[in-house]
Structure formats: C-alpha cells, structure tokens
C-alpha cells in the first residue's frame, strides 16, 4: 500500500506493484527493484521470502488434477510457465471450458482423471482463492496421464491415450505439445 | 504358475490361452488383466469360460464395487439441490436426480423422502467419479425400477449368492413362489428387499436364501421343499 512514485511514461509498474489514480503503489512487503530500459524504468517489489509470482489472467500454467465431478474438475497449479512454484494454488476447470467445440456434449470423465498433469490458460479472476482455467485450445489439455494399472500412457489421438502394458485405451483431452527445437536431418 | 479353466486360481497366475484363436478376440471378464502378451489373474477364485472366448474369475465378494448397468437396492439418505444421495453399500454414496423418474419434470417432483428404499439402475460408475443412479430406462419407462413400497424387509448377502439365485438354472425363487406369495427385489450390490404377508413367511424365506450360499443347485430344491413343509406345519 505504500506509494512509490508517479506513474508516467518513464515509470511503469512491474510485479509486486499496481497503478492507481496516477501513482504506483506496492502490493508486497519487500525491497524495491528498478529495472532500467532505454527510455523507461520498471518499478518492481521483491518480497524477501518466497516467490513473487502469482498466476495472472492469460498465463499458461501446469496443474495436477485432484478431483473430478460431473460439472467441473478441481486441480492444483504446480508451475506458471517455466517457473516451478514453491506453494501450490487451487484451480477449477469448468465443463464449458474443457473444449472449444461442442461445449454441451463434453463429459469431464472422458477428458480428465485424478492424477493427470494438464496445461491450462488462466481465465479472468472471478472468485477469491480459486483460479479458473481453460483448456479450450489445441495446445492445452492433458500432457501426462497414468492408466488404471499405474503406468504412464502414450497419446494415440487428440481424444485417446493408450497404456503400453495392458494396451487399454482411455479417453482424455490430449494437448498438442509442439517441440521447442526441431532437428533437421 | 500356468492354470486352466476350472482351476482355483490366485493373483499372479498366468492363463494358458488357446493359440488357435489368433484371429478372434478374447473377452476378459472380471478378475483378468492383460499384461503385454500374457493374461494375468488379479483376484482369487475359480477360472471360468463361456462359449469360445469369454473368460472370467468367479470370486467370493461381500464389498460391492459399482459397475455400470447393474440394478441395485439403495436407501435415500440425503437431498441436496436437485439430487438425492443414495447409500448402495459402496465406498461413495450414489447420486439420483429428481428428473430420473418416470413422468418427472421440474414442476412435477417425484414423491421420494429420506429413508425410502429405491430400486435403481447404475447409469455411470467409474473409479474416479461418484456413481449415478436412474429409476427409468432409456425409453423413459419405469419398468420395475423406482421407490419400493412400505412394509418390506432388507437384508444383505454376499455377491456370489446374488449371482447364484439370479442364475436361470437356480429354481429357488420359483419353487418358493409357487407355495408362498412374496415380492422380492434383488440388488446386485448384495442387498435384497422382501415383502410377504406375515413375519413367519419373511423369516422362512430369508433363512432359505441365506442357507443356499453353500448348496448345489439340486440340493436347493430339497431345501425349498423343507422350508415350505415347515411353514405349513406351523
């Protein structure tokens, strides 16, 4: 809540700060860090203990599914982008946000199961203490899943994954993971 | 250890599957699991085979694990929003929607109270989701499902006894029914609901069913005759 400086073209609010009424205020108790760029400087506040990063709307996060019901699934956010979090955040994926197409016909039990690792995008915040995630893109969805026998499954299509030991196929909403580096022969 | 059909098997045994059926499918029932190229047993019991390619393990169970499509007898324990919570003897209570009854609409609520007994069918049952019940079939008709009338008696027995008395080869229910009029609802979750005209007849039929656990089919017929004679003599 402490006022740091004027918010103008030369001073931009970074993480740990917010802009209000033309001034930049701090949100955390910590140390001010000024990052100088060509013509402007970013004002950040770093807390002395713990990470300063929290899920922001639009971020892609990695979450683990804990509970699945008919209308939504609860999960726990483990990483934001590339940063692994020291403390988990709770999130929900609603039935309407699982798939971009055919929102009425989606069955959550055929998209996610408890224990799956999913990639999701954070939606604008509505509730306190829980984030809403969406997997309604081709690149989002289940990345790692385990079959009923506890073995890691291999994706066979956008809607199914197969266990390499029992050859049983299980339905999931599979993410299209694009490799970062492609080797050219 | 390799086993054949009709043997008593333990978890970890490997089945000797016939190799001549390479083009056909092998259907693995409860108690069997495929591991790479072998078929492993996962529950202890007797290995059985039906037809050419259906195998399963007949095991002794008391604890019910919900399976999609089973008809079960349950007790309504709670109402939350527009669903009832029903206790069917499994690890989680099942949910039964208001609209899953014949002729039910949002304005026309079914007459179901806490403590009522329902005979319902499992619509969805999975390891990770709570079981869902319906009291109406896919055509919207009630059939035999729904709330059971008052004045009945509920008792539990093991799951293999349920499968035994529902087997067409078992004549027990028919023989008892020819002399003693009764109403019965057999739930695959090990619970039976029984209604007769008097307490004596109820106790006689309950005892007859429970005693049939360890009897063969031919012995069951003589058991039923004994029970009927004893009732007439009283």
mmCIF file of C-alpha atoms in Angstrom, chain B residues 33-203:
data_model
loop_
_atom_site.group_PDB
_atom_site.id
_atom_site.type_symbol
_atom_site.label_atom_id
_atom_site.label_comp_id
_atom_site.label_asym_id
_atom_site.label_seq_id
_atom_site.Cartn_x
_atom_site.Cartn_y
_atom_site.Cartn_z
ATOM 1 C CA UNK B 33 -5.969 -58.346 -16.903
ATOM 2 C CA UNK B 34 -3.738 -58.172 -19.967
ATOM 3 C CA UNK B 35 -0.061 -57.540 -19.379
ATOM 4 C CA UNK B 36 1.953 -57.219 -22.593
ATOM 5 C CA UNK B 37 1.430 -60.616 -24.261
ATOM 6 C CA UNK B 38 0.145 -62.553 -21.265
ATOM 7 C CA UNK B 39 -3.172 -62.685 -19.419
ATOM 8 C CA UNK B 40 -2.755 -62.351 -15.648
ATOM 9 C CA UNK B 41 -5.194 -63.211 -12.861
ATOM 10 C CA UNK B 42 -5.889 -60.407 -10.395
ATOM 11 C CA UNK B 43 -8.419 -61.934 -7.939
ATOM 12 C CA UNK B 44 -8.575 -65.322 -6.239
ATOM 13 C CA UNK B 45 -11.401 -67.656 -7.260
ATOM 14 C CA UNK B 46 -12.313 -70.226 -9.883
ATOM 15 C CA UNK B 47 -11.465 -69.581 -13.531
ATOM 16 C CA UNK B 48 -14.493 -69.987 -15.788
ATOM 17 C CA UNK B 49 -15.077 -69.909 -19.526
ATOM 18 C CA UNK B 50 -18.237 -69.369 -21.552
ATOM 19 C CA UNK B 51 -18.567 -70.034 -25.255
ATOM 20 C CA UNK B 52 -15.307 -69.840 -27.177
ATOM 21 C CA UNK B 53 -13.667 -66.707 -25.950
ATOM 22 C CA UNK B 54 -15.207 -65.287 -22.756
ATOM 23 C CA UNK B 55 -13.130 -65.867 -19.622
ATOM 24 C CA UNK B 56 -13.634 -64.636 -16.072
ATOM 25 C CA UNK B 57 -12.818 -65.404 -12.440
ATOM 26 C CA UNK B 58 -15.693 -66.361 -10.112
ATOM 27 C CA UNK B 59 -14.702 -64.856 -6.770
ATOM 28 C CA UNK B 60 -16.308 -64.594 -3.328
ATOM 29 C CA UNK B 61 -17.066 -60.945 -2.561
ATOM 30 C CA UNK B 62 -19.104 -59.070 0.033
ATOM 31 C CA UNK B 63 -17.973 -55.493 -0.673
ATOM 32 C CA UNK B 64 -19.765 -54.030 -3.706
ATOM 33 C CA UNK B 65 -17.848 -52.055 -6.344
ATOM 34 C CA UNK B 66 -20.290 -50.110 -8.586
ATOM 35 C CA UNK B 67 -20.443 -51.342 -12.175
ATOM 36 C CA UNK B 68 -22.295 -49.501 -14.971
ATOM 37 C CA UNK B 69 -25.628 -51.131 -15.801
ATOM 38 C CA UNK B 70 -26.201 -53.002 -12.512
ATOM 39 C CA UNK B 71 -29.601 -52.773 -10.814
ATOM 40 C CA UNK B 72 -29.185 -52.069 -7.110
ATOM 41 C CA UNK B 73 -31.292 -51.616 -3.970
ATOM 42 C CA UNK B 74 -30.418 -48.404 -2.106
ATOM 43 C CA UNK B 75 -31.595 -46.240 0.801
ATOM 44 C CA UNK B 76 -32.143 -42.477 0.299
ATOM 45 C CA UNK B 77 -30.054 -40.679 2.926
ATOM 46 C CA UNK B 78 -29.932 -37.035 1.843
ATOM 47 C CA UNK B 79 -31.313 -34.396 -0.501
ATOM 48 C CA UNK B 80 -29.010 -31.721 -1.915
ATOM 49 C CA UNK B 81 -30.209 -29.303 -4.571
ATOM 50 C CA UNK B 82 -31.951 -31.366 -7.216
ATOM 51 C CA UNK B 83 -30.346 -34.731 -6.465
ATOM 52 C CA UNK B 84 -30.806 -37.384 -3.806
ATOM 53 C CA UNK B 85 -27.863 -39.110 -2.150
ATOM 54 C CA UNK B 86 -28.458 -42.882 -2.007
ATOM 55 C CA UNK B 87 -26.463 -45.390 0.055
ATOM 56 C CA UNK B 88 -25.809 -48.512 -2.045
ATOM 57 C CA UNK B 89 -23.135 -50.058 0.125
ATOM 58 C CA UNK B 90 -20.190 -48.873 -1.968
ATOM 59 C CA UNK B 91 -17.332 -46.603 -0.887
ATOM 60 C CA UNK B 92 -19.185 -43.475 -2.097
ATOM 61 C CA UNK B 93 -22.869 -42.590 -1.921
ATOM 62 C CA UNK B 94 -24.561 -42.547 -5.307
ATOM 63 C CA UNK B 95 -26.477 -39.580 -6.699
ATOM 64 C CA UNK B 96 -30.033 -39.877 -8.065
ATOM 65 C CA UNK B 97 -31.509 -36.905 -9.914
ATOM 66 C CA UNK B 98 -35.101 -35.653 -9.395
ATOM 67 C CA UNK B 99 -35.656 -35.905 -13.130
ATOM 68 C CA UNK B 100 -34.633 -39.577 -13.370
ATOM 69 C CA UNK B 101 -38.121 -40.843 -12.520
ATOM 70 C CA UNK B 102 -40.999 -41.666 -14.854
ATOM 71 C CA UNK B 103 -43.073 -38.582 -15.637
ATOM 72 C CA UNK B 104 -40.903 -36.244 -13.556
ATOM 73 C CA UNK B 105 -40.438 -32.643 -14.669
ATOM 74 C CA UNK B 106 -39.041 -29.592 -12.911
ATOM 75 C CA UNK B 107 -42.523 -28.701 -11.688
ATOM 76 C CA UNK B 108 -43.704 -32.257 -11.063
ATOM 77 C CA UNK B 109 -41.310 -33.521 -8.375
ATOM 78 C CA UNK B 110 -41.331 -37.254 -7.524
ATOM 79 C CA UNK B 111 -42.587 -38.259 -4.067
ATOM 80 C CA UNK B 112 -39.347 -39.540 -2.519
ATOM 81 C CA UNK B 113 -38.454 -38.948 1.141
ATOM 82 C CA UNK B 114 -35.290 -39.542 3.151
ATOM 83 C CA UNK B 115 -35.345 -43.164 4.312
ATOM 84 C CA UNK B 116 -37.176 -44.541 1.282
ATOM 85 C CA UNK B 117 -35.888 -47.679 -0.424
ATOM 86 C CA UNK B 118 -35.268 -47.373 -4.166
ATOM 87 C CA UNK B 119 -34.576 -49.982 -6.811
ATOM 88 C CA UNK B 120 -32.448 -48.190 -9.397
ATOM 89 C CA UNK B 121 -30.039 -48.788 -12.234
ATOM 90 C CA UNK B 122 -26.454 -47.506 -12.324
ATOM 91 C CA UNK B 123 -26.073 -45.036 -15.187
ATOM 92 C CA UNK B 124 -22.436 -44.101 -14.633
ATOM 93 C CA UNK B 125 -19.946 -45.838 -12.391
ATOM 94 C CA UNK B 126 -16.242 -45.267 -12.523
ATOM 95 C CA UNK B 127 -13.271 -45.404 -10.220
ATOM 96 C CA UNK B 128 -12.864 -41.630 -10.165
ATOM 97 C CA UNK B 129 -16.427 -40.342 -10.234
ATOM 98 C CA UNK B 130 -19.339 -40.763 -7.808
ATOM 99 C CA UNK B 131 -21.880 -43.351 -9.059
ATOM 100 C CA UNK B 132 -25.030 -42.038 -10.735
ATOM 101 C CA UNK B 133 -28.401 -43.825 -10.496
ATOM 102 C CA UNK B 134 -31.580 -43.620 -12.574
ATOM 103 C CA UNK B 135 -35.071 -45.021 -11.890
ATOM 104 C CA UNK B 136 -36.146 -45.014 -15.506
ATOM 105 C CA UNK B 137 -34.928 -46.945 -18.550
ATOM 106 C CA UNK B 138 -33.699 -45.464 -21.832
ATOM 107 C CA UNK B 139 -37.260 -45.257 -23.205
ATOM 108 C CA UNK B 140 -38.410 -43.159 -20.261
ATOM 109 C CA UNK B 141 -40.467 -46.004 -18.782
ATOM 110 C CA UNK B 142 -40.367 -47.072 -15.163
ATOM 111 C CA UNK B 143 -40.418 -50.853 -15.570
ATOM 112 C CA UNK B 144 -39.611 -52.465 -12.224
ATOM 113 C CA UNK B 145 -37.449 -49.562 -11.028
ATOM 114 C CA UNK B 146 -38.429 -46.817 -8.610
ATOM 115 C CA UNK B 147 -39.388 -46.430 -4.964
ATOM 116 C CA UNK B 148 -40.237 -49.761 -3.302
ATOM 117 C CA UNK B 149 -43.479 -49.964 -1.285
ATOM 118 C CA UNK B 150 -43.512 -49.847 2.506
ATOM 119 C CA UNK B 151 -43.621 -52.893 4.719
ATOM 120 C CA UNK B 152 -40.664 -54.773 3.232
ATOM 121 C CA UNK B 153 -37.544 -56.227 4.831
ATOM 122 C CA UNK B 154 -33.985 -55.559 3.661
ATOM 123 C CA UNK B 155 -31.111 -57.947 4.250
ATOM 124 C CA UNK B 156 -27.601 -58.329 2.860
ATOM 125 C CA UNK B 157 -25.745 -61.317 1.491
ATOM 126 C CA UNK B 158 -22.553 -61.973 -0.443
ATOM 127 C CA UNK B 159 -22.327 -61.006 -4.100
ATOM 128 C CA UNK B 160 -21.825 -64.511 -5.433
ATOM 129 C CA UNK B 161 -25.030 -65.662 -3.713
ATOM 130 C CA UNK B 162 -26.888 -62.890 -5.567
ATOM 131 C CA UNK B 163 -25.436 -64.083 -8.868
ATOM 132 C CA UNK B 164 -26.361 -67.670 -7.959
ATOM 133 C CA UNK B 165 -30.036 -67.002 -7.238
ATOM 134 C CA UNK B 166 -30.393 -64.831 -10.339
ATOM 135 C CA UNK B 167 -28.945 -67.595 -12.494
ATOM 136 C CA UNK B 168 -31.700 -69.145 -14.676
ATOM 137 C CA UNK B 169 -30.529 -72.614 -13.605
ATOM 138 C CA UNK B 170 -31.414 -71.899 -9.959
ATOM 139 C CA UNK B 171 -35.018 -72.797 -9.196
ATOM 140 C CA UNK B 172 -35.145 -71.436 -5.662
ATOM 141 C CA UNK B 173 -37.200 -68.304 -6.260
ATOM 142 C CA UNK B 174 -39.669 -70.189 -8.453
ATOM 143 C CA UNK B 175 -40.206 -73.082 -6.037
ATOM 144 C CA UNK B 176 -40.669 -70.760 -3.064
ATOM 145 C CA UNK B 177 -43.025 -68.591 -5.095
ATOM 146 C CA UNK B 178 -45.266 -71.482 -6.073
ATOM 147 C CA UNK B 179 -46.340 -72.016 -2.446
ATOM 148 C CA UNK B 180 -45.641 -68.704 -0.666
ATOM 149 C CA UNK B 181 -46.707 -65.418 -2.288
ATOM 150 C CA UNK B 182 -43.943 -62.812 -1.960
ATOM 151 C CA UNK B 183 -42.415 -59.717 -3.594
ATOM 152 C CA UNK B 184 -38.647 -59.554 -3.937
ATOM 153 C CA UNK B 185 -36.140 -57.047 -5.347
ATOM 154 C CA UNK B 186 -32.632 -58.412 -5.763
ATOM 155 C CA UNK B 187 -29.892 -55.779 -5.889
ATOM 156 C CA UNK B 188 -26.506 -56.593 -7.415
ATOM 157 C CA UNK B 189 -24.938 -54.713 -4.501
ATOM 158 C CA UNK B 190 -25.705 -57.572 -2.134
ATOM 159 C CA UNK B 191 -28.954 -56.109 -0.759
ATOM 160 C CA UNK B 192 -32.325 -57.852 -1.115
ATOM 161 C CA UNK B 193 -35.766 -56.395 -0.378
ATOM 162 C CA UNK B 194 -38.502 -58.858 0.531
ATOM 163 C CA UNK B 195 -42.198 -58.423 1.295
ATOM 164 C CA UNK B 196 -44.620 -61.182 2.330
ATOM 165 C CA UNK B 197 -47.927 -61.366 4.162
ATOM 166 C CA UNK B 198 -46.560 -62.336 7.574
ATOM 167 C CA UNK B 199 -43.350 -62.198 9.617
ATOM 168 C CA UNK B 200 -43.078 -66.026 9.722
ATOM 169 C CA UNK B 201 -43.002 -66.266 5.934
ATOM 170 C CA UNK B 202 -40.431 -63.444 5.693
ATOM 171 C CA UNK B 203 -38.094 -65.132 8.169
#
